[in-house]
Amino acid sequence: MNVALGEICSYRSEKANASNIGSDLYISTESMAPNKGGISPASSIPETGRVSLFRQGDTLVSNIRPYFKKIWHADQNGYCSNDILVFEPNDASISDYLYWLLSGDQFFDYVMATSKGTKMPRGDKSAIMNYAVPSNDETARRMIVSIMNPIQSKIEANTKLNGYLEELALALYTEYLEWSDGELPAGWVRRPLSDFFPVKTGKKDANIATENGLYPFFTCGKQNLFTDNYSFDGSAILVAGNGDFSVKWYEGKFEAYQRTYVLMPNDPALLGYLYCAVKRNLSNITSKSRGSVIKFITKGNIADYEIAVPPIPEMDEIINHLNQILRVIDANKRDTALLKELRDVLLLKLMSGEIDVSKVDLTQLNSHLA
């Protein structure tokens, strides 16, 4: 038996002046990661107008282009864009359960099917509250949450660990390049980045992105979307050509947006070293950016920038250290991808009743995820 979503939750209607945000957390639709990837603080905060409030325990869903599946379970209070739907559970005890109800692919399929608009579809708020959800009893709800939460915690732990490992790699690189007198040590030389890779640009417009493509699609340095085709295959550093000038690295087959610079080392073993070199020197590389409203950099800004390069024995040492860190990060990414697949399949079967939650051994399951 099912009930309407509106019977267990409502839209939080609290608003505030944007001037009240201050140093508190503010979330925009752009700062919500696709495919249930969570959130990051918004890069820009509105100074005027009204914004929405959310409370710890609420579930936030981006209402623009629902097929991106942007969702977050709030672990603190804060503010968000009015284009984000804030679901408040009628009973605080079902906060986690509500998040999992809204995380299912079938929910996002329903929102798209009832959405308004074609180029920039938006969910129909009235229709969303009519979405049919299973009327599980309290015991079943707790069992589902107990099964799903450890998987999500492992995904989030892997993501945090990768962030720490990347910080470690940059710290090692920075420490390695520090010398007391500011001059290059004996045997070190300065070489332009073009000695290590050609500076290429992405091949495609953002409109080629699909909901469930086979290959990552990088837009301005961020892997937010996917595509059915690829133009690049190998080890690469990706630099946003405008905006926030973010930097990412990737190994494998992928596609990139036209304003993303793709730097594929002539020697793939140098990926870690060159990634840290580009990221550490990014502010210097982009210091000659052009544009008044939106800043942008050219190929030459990257290709002509010179970095310090040590003699081969010392180079080999730092390369090995950095590549070890990148290998761990890559293993964590693969582990996370498999966990996300498990999460989505398992959630569907649990909510549909295909798996009888009363027969699941939680102790055994959780021990595998520890």
PDB file of C-alpha atoms in Angstrom, residues 42-298:
ATOM      1  CA  ALA A  42      28.264  28.161  -3.077  1.00  0.00           C
ATOM      2  CA  SER A  43      31.019  30.128  -4.815  1.00  0.00           C
ATOM      3  CA  SER A  44      28.920  33.303  -4.717  1.00  0.00           C
ATOM      4  CA  ILE A  45      26.302  34.506  -2.228  1.00  0.00           C
ATOM      5  CA  PRO A  46      23.406  36.822  -3.129  1.00  0.00           C
ATOM      6  CA  GLU A  47      23.525  40.218  -1.480  1.00  0.00           C
ATOM      7  CA  THR A  48      19.886  41.210  -1.975  1.00  0.00           C
ATOM      8  CA  GLY A  49      16.482  39.570  -2.156  1.00  0.00           C
ATOM      9  CA  ARG A  50      14.975  36.697  -0.194  1.00  0.00           C
ATOM     10  CA  VAL A  51      16.429  33.199   0.195  1.00  0.00           C
ATOM     11  CA  SER A  52      15.093  29.936   1.627  1.00  0.00           C
ATOM     12  CA  LEU A  53      16.041  28.501   5.005  1.00  0.00           C
ATOM     13  CA  PHE A  54      16.737  24.853   5.729  1.00  0.00           C
ATOM     14  CA  ARG A  55      17.162  23.036   9.034  1.00  0.00           C
ATOM     15  CA  GLN A  56      19.225  20.071  10.092  1.00  0.00           C
ATOM     16  CA  GLY A  57      17.353  16.926   9.053  1.00  0.00           C
ATOM     17  CA  ASP A  58      15.676  18.487   6.008  1.00  0.00           C
ATOM     18  CA  THR A  59      16.220  17.049   2.537  1.00  0.00           C
ATOM     19  CA  LEU A  60      17.203  19.487  -0.216  1.00  0.00           C
ATOM     20  CA  VAL A  61      16.491  18.755  -3.898  1.00  0.00           C
ATOM     21  CA  SER A  62      17.403  21.008  -6.817  1.00  0.00           C
ATOM     22  CA  ASN A  63      14.241  21.790  -8.758  1.00  0.00           C
ATOM     23  CA  ILE A  64      16.054  22.822 -11.951  1.00  0.00           C
ATOM     24  CA  ARG A  65      16.633  20.018 -14.466  1.00  0.00           C
ATOM     25  CA  PRO A  66      15.698  17.233 -12.033  1.00  0.00           C
ATOM     26  CA  TYR A  67      17.446  14.623 -14.186  1.00  0.00           C
ATOM     27  CA  PHE A  68      20.722  15.760 -12.594  1.00  0.00           C
ATOM     28  CA  LYS A  69      19.523  14.104  -9.361  1.00  0.00           C
ATOM     29  CA  LYS A  70      20.906  16.749  -7.026  1.00  0.00           C
ATOM     30  CA  ILE A  71      19.965  15.924  -3.446  1.00  0.00           C
ATOM     31  CA  TRP A  72      21.420  16.465   0.032  1.00  0.00           C
ATOM     32  CA  HIS A  73      20.403  15.486   3.555  1.00  0.00           C
ATOM     33  CA  ALA A  74      21.135  18.596   5.646  1.00  0.00           C
ATOM     34  CA  ASP A  75      23.440  17.994   8.606  1.00  0.00           C
ATOM     35  CA  GLN A  76      23.215  21.625   9.733  1.00  0.00           C
ATOM     36  CA  ASN A  77      21.074  24.731   9.434  1.00  0.00           C
ATOM     37  CA  GLY A  78      21.624  27.184   6.605  1.00  0.00           C
ATOM     38  CA  TYR A  79      20.256  29.045   3.598  1.00  0.00           C
ATOM     39  CA  CYS A  80      19.684  28.041  -0.002  1.00  0.00           C
ATOM     40  CA  SER A  81      18.522  29.248  -3.406  1.00  0.00           C
ATOM     41  CA  ASN A  82      14.789  29.482  -4.000  1.00  0.00           C
ATOM     42  CA  ASP A  83      15.308  27.020  -6.869  1.00  0.00           C
ATOM     43  CA  ILE A  84      15.987  24.321  -4.274  1.00  0.00           C
ATOM     44  CA  LEU A  85      13.071  22.445  -2.719  1.00  0.00           C
ATOM     45  CA  VAL A  86      13.398  21.995   1.048  1.00  0.00           C
ATOM     46  CA  PHE A  87      11.484  18.951   2.313  1.00  0.00           C
ATOM     47  CA  GLU A  88      10.664  19.036   6.023  1.00  0.00           C
ATOM     48  CA  PRO A  89       9.604  15.690   7.561  1.00  0.00           C
ATOM     49  CA  ASN A  90       6.336  15.835   9.514  1.00  0.00           C
ATOM     50  CA  ASP A  91       8.008  13.691  12.163  1.00  0.00           C
ATOM     51  CA  ALA A  92      11.695  14.204  12.970  1.00  0.00           C
ATOM     52  CA  SER A  93      12.081  10.445  13.509  1.00  0.00           C
ATOM     53  CA  ILE A  94      11.653   9.789   9.766  1.00  0.00           C
ATOM     54  CA  SER A  95      14.222  12.360   8.634  1.00  0.00           C
ATOM     55  CA  ASP A  96      16.685   9.750   7.349  1.00  0.00           C
ATOM     56  CA  TYR A  97      13.910   7.648   5.847  1.00  0.00           C
ATOM     57  CA  LEU A  98      12.526  10.651   3.943  1.00  0.00           C
ATOM     58  CA  TYR A  99      15.964  11.292   2.465  1.00  0.00           C
ATOM     59  CA  TRP A 100      16.141   7.726   1.158  1.00  0.00           C
ATOM     60  CA  LEU A 101      12.610   7.940  -0.269  1.00  0.00           C
ATOM     61  CA  LEU A 102      13.657  11.007  -2.267  1.00  0.00           C
ATOM     62  CA  SER A 103      17.024   9.535  -3.277  1.00  0.00           C
ATOM     63  CA  GLY A 104      15.525   6.771  -5.377  1.00  0.00           C
ATOM     64  CA  ASP A 105      15.865   7.037  -9.151  1.00  0.00           C
ATOM     65  CA  GLN A 106      12.141   6.426  -9.428  1.00  0.00           C
ATOM     66  CA  PHE A 107      11.470   9.670  -7.555  1.00  0.00           C
ATOM     67  CA  PHE A 108      13.577  11.697  -9.983  1.00  0.00           C
ATOM     68  CA  ASP A 109      11.929   9.895 -12.932  1.00  0.00           C
ATOM     69  CA  TYR A 110       8.541  10.934 -11.544  1.00  0.00           C
ATOM     70  CA  VAL A 111       9.628  14.546 -11.056  1.00  0.00           C
ATOM     71  CA  MET A 112      10.852  14.684 -14.662  1.00  0.00           C
ATOM     72  CA  ALA A 113       7.668  13.075 -15.972  1.00  0.00           C
ATOM     73  CA  THR A 114       5.544  15.727 -14.235  1.00  0.00           C
ATOM     74  CA  SER A 115       7.939  18.649 -14.760  1.00  0.00           C
ATOM     75  CA  LYS A 116       7.211  21.870 -16.625  1.00  0.00           C
ATOM     76  CA  GLY A 117       9.367  23.271 -19.436  1.00  0.00           C
ATOM     77  CA  THR A 118      11.621  21.608 -21.988  1.00  0.00           C
ATOM     78  CA  LYS A 119      14.952  23.424 -22.210  1.00  0.00           C
ATOM     79  CA  MET A 120      15.100  24.114 -18.463  1.00  0.00           C
ATOM     80  CA  PRO A 121      12.556  21.720 -16.892  1.00  0.00           C
ATOM     81  CA  ARG A 122      11.412  22.380 -13.324  1.00  0.00           C
ATOM     82  CA  GLY A 123       9.572  20.053 -11.025  1.00  0.00           C
ATOM     83  CA  ASP A 124       5.881  20.711 -10.412  1.00  0.00           C
ATOM     84  CA  LYS A 125       5.662  21.307  -6.665  1.00  0.00           C
ATOM     85  CA  SER A 126       2.033  20.212  -6.443  1.00  0.00           C
ATOM     86  CA  ALA A 127       2.611  17.045  -8.460  1.00  0.00           C
ATOM     87  CA  ILE A 128       5.680  16.161  -6.403  1.00  0.00           C
ATOM     88  CA  MET A 129       3.621  15.999  -3.217  1.00  0.00           C
ATOM     89  CA  ASN A 130       1.346  13.454  -4.937  1.00  0.00           C
ATOM     90  CA  TYR A 131       4.269  11.090  -5.511  1.00  0.00           C
ATOM     91  CA  ALA A 132       3.309   7.650  -4.175  1.00  0.00           C
ATOM     92  CA  VAL A 133       5.620   6.304  -1.467  1.00  0.00           C
ATOM     93  CA  PRO A 134       5.427   2.954   0.359  1.00  0.00           C
ATOM     94  CA  SER A 135       3.589   3.097   3.675  1.00  0.00           C
ATOM     95  CA  ASN A 136       6.213   1.141   5.583  1.00  0.00           C
ATOM     96  CA  ASP A 137       5.718   0.804   9.310  1.00  0.00           C
ATOM     97  CA  GLU A 138       8.193   2.204  11.823  1.00  0.00           C
ATOM     98  CA  THR A 139      10.163  -1.054  12.074  1.00  0.00           C
ATOM     99  CA  ALA A 140      10.611  -1.320   8.301  1.00  0.00           C
ATOM    100  CA  ARG A 141      11.652   2.323   8.063  1.00  0.00           C
ATOM    101  CA  ARG A 142      14.337   1.851  10.712  1.00  0.00           C
ATOM    102  CA  MET A 143      15.607  -1.308   9.027  1.00  0.00           C
ATOM    103  CA  ILE A 144      15.910   0.428   5.632  1.00  0.00           C
ATOM    104  CA  VAL A 145      17.760   3.370   7.206  1.00  0.00           C
ATOM    105  CA  SER A 146      20.052   0.962   9.093  1.00  0.00           C
ATOM    106  CA  ILE A 147      20.938  -0.746   5.808  1.00  0.00           C
ATOM    107  CA  MET A 148      21.401   2.352   3.672  1.00  0.00           C
ATOM    108  CA  ASN A 149      23.145   4.736   6.068  1.00  0.00           C
ATOM    109  CA  PRO A 150      26.399   2.720   6.410  1.00  0.00           C
ATOM    110  CA  ILE A 151      26.741   2.583   2.625  1.00  0.00           C
ATOM    111  CA  GLN A 152      26.298   6.338   2.356  1.00  0.00           C
ATOM    112  CA  SER A 153      28.729   6.894   5.236  1.00  0.00           C
ATOM    113  CA  LYS A 154      31.374   4.825   3.436  1.00  0.00           C
ATOM    114  CA  ILE A 155      30.857   6.850   0.236  1.00  0.00           C
ATOM    115  CA  GLU A 156      31.225  10.122   2.153  1.00  0.00           C
ATOM    116  CA  ALA A 157      34.276   8.816   4.045  1.00  0.00           C
ATOM    117  CA  ASN A 158      35.993   7.903   0.778  1.00  0.00           C
ATOM    118  CA  THR A 159      35.282  11.368  -0.594  1.00  0.00           C
ATOM    119  CA  LYS A 160      36.703  13.069   2.503  1.00  0.00           C
ATOM    120  CA  LEU A 161      39.748  10.797   2.507  1.00  0.00           C
ATOM    121  CA  ASN A 162      40.492  11.657  -1.109  1.00  0.00           C
ATOM    122  CA  GLY A 163      40.323  15.333  -0.216  1.00  0.00           C
ATOM    123  CA  TYR A 164      42.837  14.824   2.581  1.00  0.00           C
ATOM    124  CA  LEU A 165      45.127  12.782   0.310  1.00  0.00           C
ATOM    125  CA  GLU A 166      45.097  15.493  -2.326  1.00  0.00           C
ATOM    126  CA  GLU A 167      46.005  18.072   0.311  1.00  0.00           C
ATOM    127  CA  LEU A 168      48.872  15.783   1.383  1.00  0.00           C
ATOM    128  CA  ALA A 169      50.148  15.538  -2.204  1.00  0.00           C
ATOM    129  CA  LEU A 170      50.148  19.334  -2.574  1.00  0.00           C
ATOM    130  CA  ALA A 171      51.852  19.737   0.804  1.00  0.00           C
ATOM    131  CA  LEU A 172      54.607  17.266  -0.168  1.00  0.00           C
ATOM    132  CA  TYR A 173      55.105  19.006  -3.501  1.00  0.00           C
ATOM    133  CA  THR A 174      55.248  22.427  -1.848  1.00  0.00           C
ATOM    134  CA  GLU A 175      57.664  21.270   0.844  1.00  0.00           C
ATOM    135  CA  TYR A 176      59.888  19.689  -1.767  1.00  0.00           C
ATOM    136  CA  LEU A 177      60.177  22.950  -3.675  1.00  0.00           C
ATOM    137  CA  GLU A 178      60.965  25.176  -0.704  1.00  0.00           C
ATOM    138  CA  TRP A 179      64.502  26.454  -0.364  1.00  0.00           C
ATOM    139  CA  SER A 180      65.824  29.111   1.938  1.00  0.00           C
ATOM    140  CA  ASP A 181      67.445  31.668  -0.398  1.00  0.00           C
ATOM    141  CA  GLY A 182      64.685  31.800  -3.017  1.00  0.00           C
ATOM    142  CA  GLU A 183      67.103  30.817  -5.791  1.00  0.00           C
ATOM    143  CA  LEU A 184      67.060  27.496  -7.629  1.00  0.00           C
ATOM    144  CA  PRO A 185      69.336  24.878  -6.020  1.00  0.00           C
ATOM    145  CA  ALA A 186      72.219  23.488  -8.047  1.00  0.00           C
ATOM    146  CA  GLY A 187      71.044  21.236 -10.847  1.00  0.00           C
ATOM    147  CA  TRP A 188      67.486  22.621 -10.921  1.00  0.00           C
ATOM    148  CA  VAL A 189      66.144  24.325 -14.058  1.00  0.00           C
ATOM    149  CA  ARG A 190      63.020  26.228 -15.088  1.00  0.00           C
ATOM    150  CA  ARG A 191      61.033  24.764 -17.965  1.00  0.00           C
ATOM    151  CA  PRO A 192      57.762  25.875 -19.589  1.00  0.00           C
ATOM    152  CA  LEU A 193      54.769  23.595 -19.093  1.00  0.00           C
ATOM    153  CA  SER A 194      54.598  23.142 -22.868  1.00  0.00           C
ATOM    154  CA  ASP A 195      57.729  20.960 -22.547  1.00  0.00           C
ATOM    155  CA  PHE A 196      55.621  18.379 -20.721  1.00  0.00           C
ATOM    156  CA  PHE A 197      52.304  18.414 -22.573  1.00  0.00           C
ATOM    157  CA  PRO A 198      50.432  20.083 -25.444  1.00  0.00           C
ATOM    158  CA  VAL A 199      47.624  22.373 -24.296  1.00  0.00           C
ATOM    159  CA  LYS A 200      44.406  21.143 -25.904  1.00  0.00           C
ATOM    160  CA  THR A 201      40.807  22.257 -25.511  1.00  0.00           C
ATOM    161  CA  GLY A 202      37.665  20.234 -25.054  1.00  0.00           C
ATOM    162  CA  LYS A 203      35.785  19.188 -28.164  1.00  0.00           C
ATOM    163  CA  LYS A 204      32.119  19.552 -27.354  1.00  0.00           C
ATOM    164  CA  ASP A 205      29.364  21.911 -26.277  1.00  0.00           C
ATOM    165  CA  ALA A 206      27.671  21.241 -22.938  1.00  0.00           C
ATOM    166  CA  ASN A 207      24.484  20.175 -24.728  1.00  0.00           C
ATOM    167  CA  ILE A 208      25.964  16.750 -25.520  1.00  0.00           C
ATOM    168  CA  ALA A 209      25.703  15.753 -21.862  1.00  0.00           C
ATOM    169  CA  THR A 210      23.299  12.933 -21.095  1.00  0.00           C
ATOM    170  CA  GLU A 211      21.703  11.607 -17.940  1.00  0.00           C
ATOM    171  CA  ASN A 212      23.324   8.170 -17.982  1.00  0.00           C
ATOM    172  CA  GLY A 213      26.266   8.387 -20.376  1.00  0.00           C
ATOM    173  CA  LEU A 214      29.178   5.958 -20.382  1.00  0.00           C
ATOM    174  CA  TYR A 215      31.988   8.511 -20.063  1.00  0.00           C
ATOM    175  CA  PRO A 216      32.665  11.476 -17.755  1.00  0.00           C
ATOM    176  CA  PHE A 217      32.089  14.893 -19.274  1.00  0.00           C
ATOM    177  CA  PHE A 218      34.198  17.658 -17.753  1.00  0.00           C
ATOM    178  CA  THR A 219      32.817  21.189 -17.857  1.00  0.00           C
ATOM    179  CA  CYS A 220      35.243  23.895 -16.749  1.00  0.00           C
ATOM    180  CA  GLY A 221      37.299  21.445 -14.725  1.00  0.00           C
ATOM    181  CA  LYS A 222      34.342  19.820 -12.952  1.00  0.00           C
ATOM    182  CA  GLN A 223      33.089  16.315 -13.657  1.00  0.00           C
ATOM    183  CA  ASN A 224      29.380  17.001 -13.299  1.00  0.00           C
ATOM    184  CA  LEU A 225      27.933  15.232 -16.317  1.00  0.00           C
ATOM    185  CA  PHE A 226      28.314  12.250 -18.602  1.00  0.00           C
ATOM    186  CA  THR A 227      28.314  11.608 -22.339  1.00  0.00           C
ATOM    187  CA  ASP A 228      27.925   8.690 -24.733  1.00  0.00           C
ATOM    188  CA  ASN A 229      31.127   9.536 -26.638  1.00  0.00           C
ATOM    189  CA  TYR A 230      34.696  10.456 -25.801  1.00  0.00           C
ATOM    190  CA  SER A 231      37.554  12.318 -27.470  1.00  0.00           C
ATOM    191  CA  PHE A 232      40.309  11.736 -24.897  1.00  0.00           C
ATOM    192  CA  ASP A 233      41.790   8.562 -23.437  1.00  0.00           C
ATOM    193  CA  GLY A 234      44.656   8.584 -20.948  1.00  0.00           C
ATOM    194  CA  SER A 235      46.111  10.561 -18.050  1.00  0.00           C
ATOM    195  CA  ALA A 236      44.980  14.181 -18.047  1.00  0.00           C
ATOM    196  CA  ILE A 237      44.917  17.395 -16.053  1.00  0.00           C
ATOM    197  CA  LEU A 238      41.823  19.535 -16.666  1.00  0.00           C
ATOM    198  CA  VAL A 239      41.799  23.278 -16.111  1.00  0.00           C
ATOM    199  CA  ALA A 240      38.708  25.485 -16.253  1.00  0.00           C
ATOM    200  CA  GLY A 241      39.389  28.106 -18.909  1.00  0.00           C
ATOM    201  CA  ASN A 242      37.166  30.654 -17.194  1.00  0.00           C
ATOM    202  CA  GLY A 243      35.148  31.244 -14.040  1.00  0.00           C
ATOM    203  CA  ASP A 244      36.765  29.733 -10.958  1.00  0.00           C
ATOM    204  CA  PHE A 245      39.758  28.243 -12.877  1.00  0.00           C
ATOM    205  CA  SER A 246      39.414  24.935 -11.017  1.00  0.00           C
ATOM    206  CA  VAL A 247      41.804  22.028 -11.657  1.00  0.00           C
ATOM    207  CA  LYS A 248      41.075  18.280 -11.719  1.00  0.00           C
ATOM    208  CA  TRP A 249      42.884  15.150 -12.846  1.00  0.00           C
ATOM    209  CA  TYR A 250      41.491  12.036 -14.487  1.00  0.00           C
ATOM    210  CA  GLU A 251      42.690   8.767 -16.020  1.00  0.00           C
ATOM    211  CA  GLY A 252      40.614   6.985 -18.625  1.00  0.00           C
ATOM    212  CA  LYS A 253      38.203   7.862 -21.425  1.00  0.00           C
ATOM    213  CA  PHE A 254      36.390  11.179 -21.185  1.00  0.00           C
ATOM    214  CA  GLU A 255      34.984  14.174 -23.018  1.00  0.00           C
ATOM    215  CA  ALA A 256      35.503  17.854 -22.184  1.00  0.00           C
ATOM    216  CA  TYR A 257      33.686  21.125 -22.721  1.00  0.00           C
ATOM    217  CA  GLN A 258      35.115  23.576 -25.263  1.00  0.00           C
ATOM    218  CA  ARG A 259      36.308  25.990 -22.564  1.00  0.00           C
ATOM    219  CA  THR A 260      38.138  23.340 -20.560  1.00  0.00           C
ATOM    220  CA  TYR A 261      41.873  22.922 -21.169  1.00  0.00           C
ATOM    221  CA  VAL A 262      43.036  19.314 -21.401  1.00  0.00           C
ATOM    222  CA  LEU A 263      46.685  18.722 -20.464  1.00  0.00           C
ATOM    223  CA  MET A 264      47.808  15.163 -21.225  1.00  0.00           C
ATOM    224  CA  PRO A 265      51.462  14.606 -20.147  1.00  0.00           C
ATOM    225  CA  ASN A 266      53.787  13.224 -22.789  1.00  0.00           C
ATOM    226  CA  ASP A 267      54.985  10.910 -20.011  1.00  0.00           C
ATOM    227  CA  PRO A 268      51.929   9.625 -18.025  1.00  0.00           C
ATOM    228  CA  ALA A 269      54.209   8.922 -15.049  1.00  0.00           C
ATOM    229  CA  LEU A 270      54.474  12.695 -14.547  1.00  0.00           C
ATOM    230  CA  LEU A 271      50.732  13.126 -13.969  1.00  0.00           C
ATOM    231  CA  GLY A 272      51.020  13.573 -10.188  1.00  0.00           C
ATOM    232  CA  TYR A 273      53.971  15.937 -10.391  1.00  0.00           C
ATOM    233  CA  LEU A 274      52.468  18.101 -13.130  1.00  0.00           C
ATOM    234  CA  TYR A 275      49.034  18.148 -11.502  1.00  0.00           C
ATOM    235  CA  CYS A 276      50.545  19.510  -8.289  1.00  0.00           C
ATOM    236  CA  ALA A 277      52.673  21.946 -10.276  1.00  0.00           C
ATOM    237  CA  VAL A 278      49.648  23.358 -12.107  1.00  0.00           C
ATOM    238  CA  LYS A 279      47.452  23.491  -9.023  1.00  0.00           C
ATOM    239  CA  ARG A 280      50.105  25.063  -6.775  1.00  0.00           C
ATOM    240  CA  ASN A 281      50.898  27.719  -9.391  1.00  0.00           C
ATOM    241  CA  LEU A 282      47.330  28.283 -10.548  1.00  0.00           C
ATOM    242  CA  SER A 283      47.066  31.810  -9.151  1.00  0.00           C
ATOM    243  CA  ASN A 284      50.220  32.793 -11.046  1.00  0.00           C
ATOM    244  CA  ILE A 285      49.054  31.075 -14.247  1.00  0.00           C
ATOM    245  CA  THR A 286      45.717  32.897 -14.126  1.00  0.00           C
ATOM    246  CA  SER A 287      47.135  36.251 -13.024  1.00  0.00           C
ATOM    247  CA  LYS A 288      47.208  37.353 -16.677  1.00  0.00           C
ATOM    248  CA  SER A 289      43.604  36.395 -17.324  1.00  0.00           C
ATOM    249  CA  ARG A 290      41.498  38.640 -19.540  1.00  0.00           C
ATOM    250  CA  GLY A 291      37.893  39.756 -19.528  1.00  0.00           C
ATOM    251  CA  SER A 292      35.918  42.244 -17.491  1.00  0.00           C
ATOM    252  CA  VAL A 293      32.781  40.341 -16.501  1.00  0.00           C
ATOM    253  CA  ILE A 294      33.993  36.737 -16.809  1.00  0.00           C
ATOM    254  CA  LYS A 295      37.735  36.196 -16.584  1.00  0.00           C
ATOM    255  CA  PHE A 296      39.354  33.709 -18.969  1.00  0.00           C
ATOM    256  CA  ILE A 297      42.827  32.403 -19.734  1.00  0.00           C
ATOM    257  CA  THR A 298      44.415  31.400 -23.036  1.00  0.00           C
TER     258      THR A 298
END
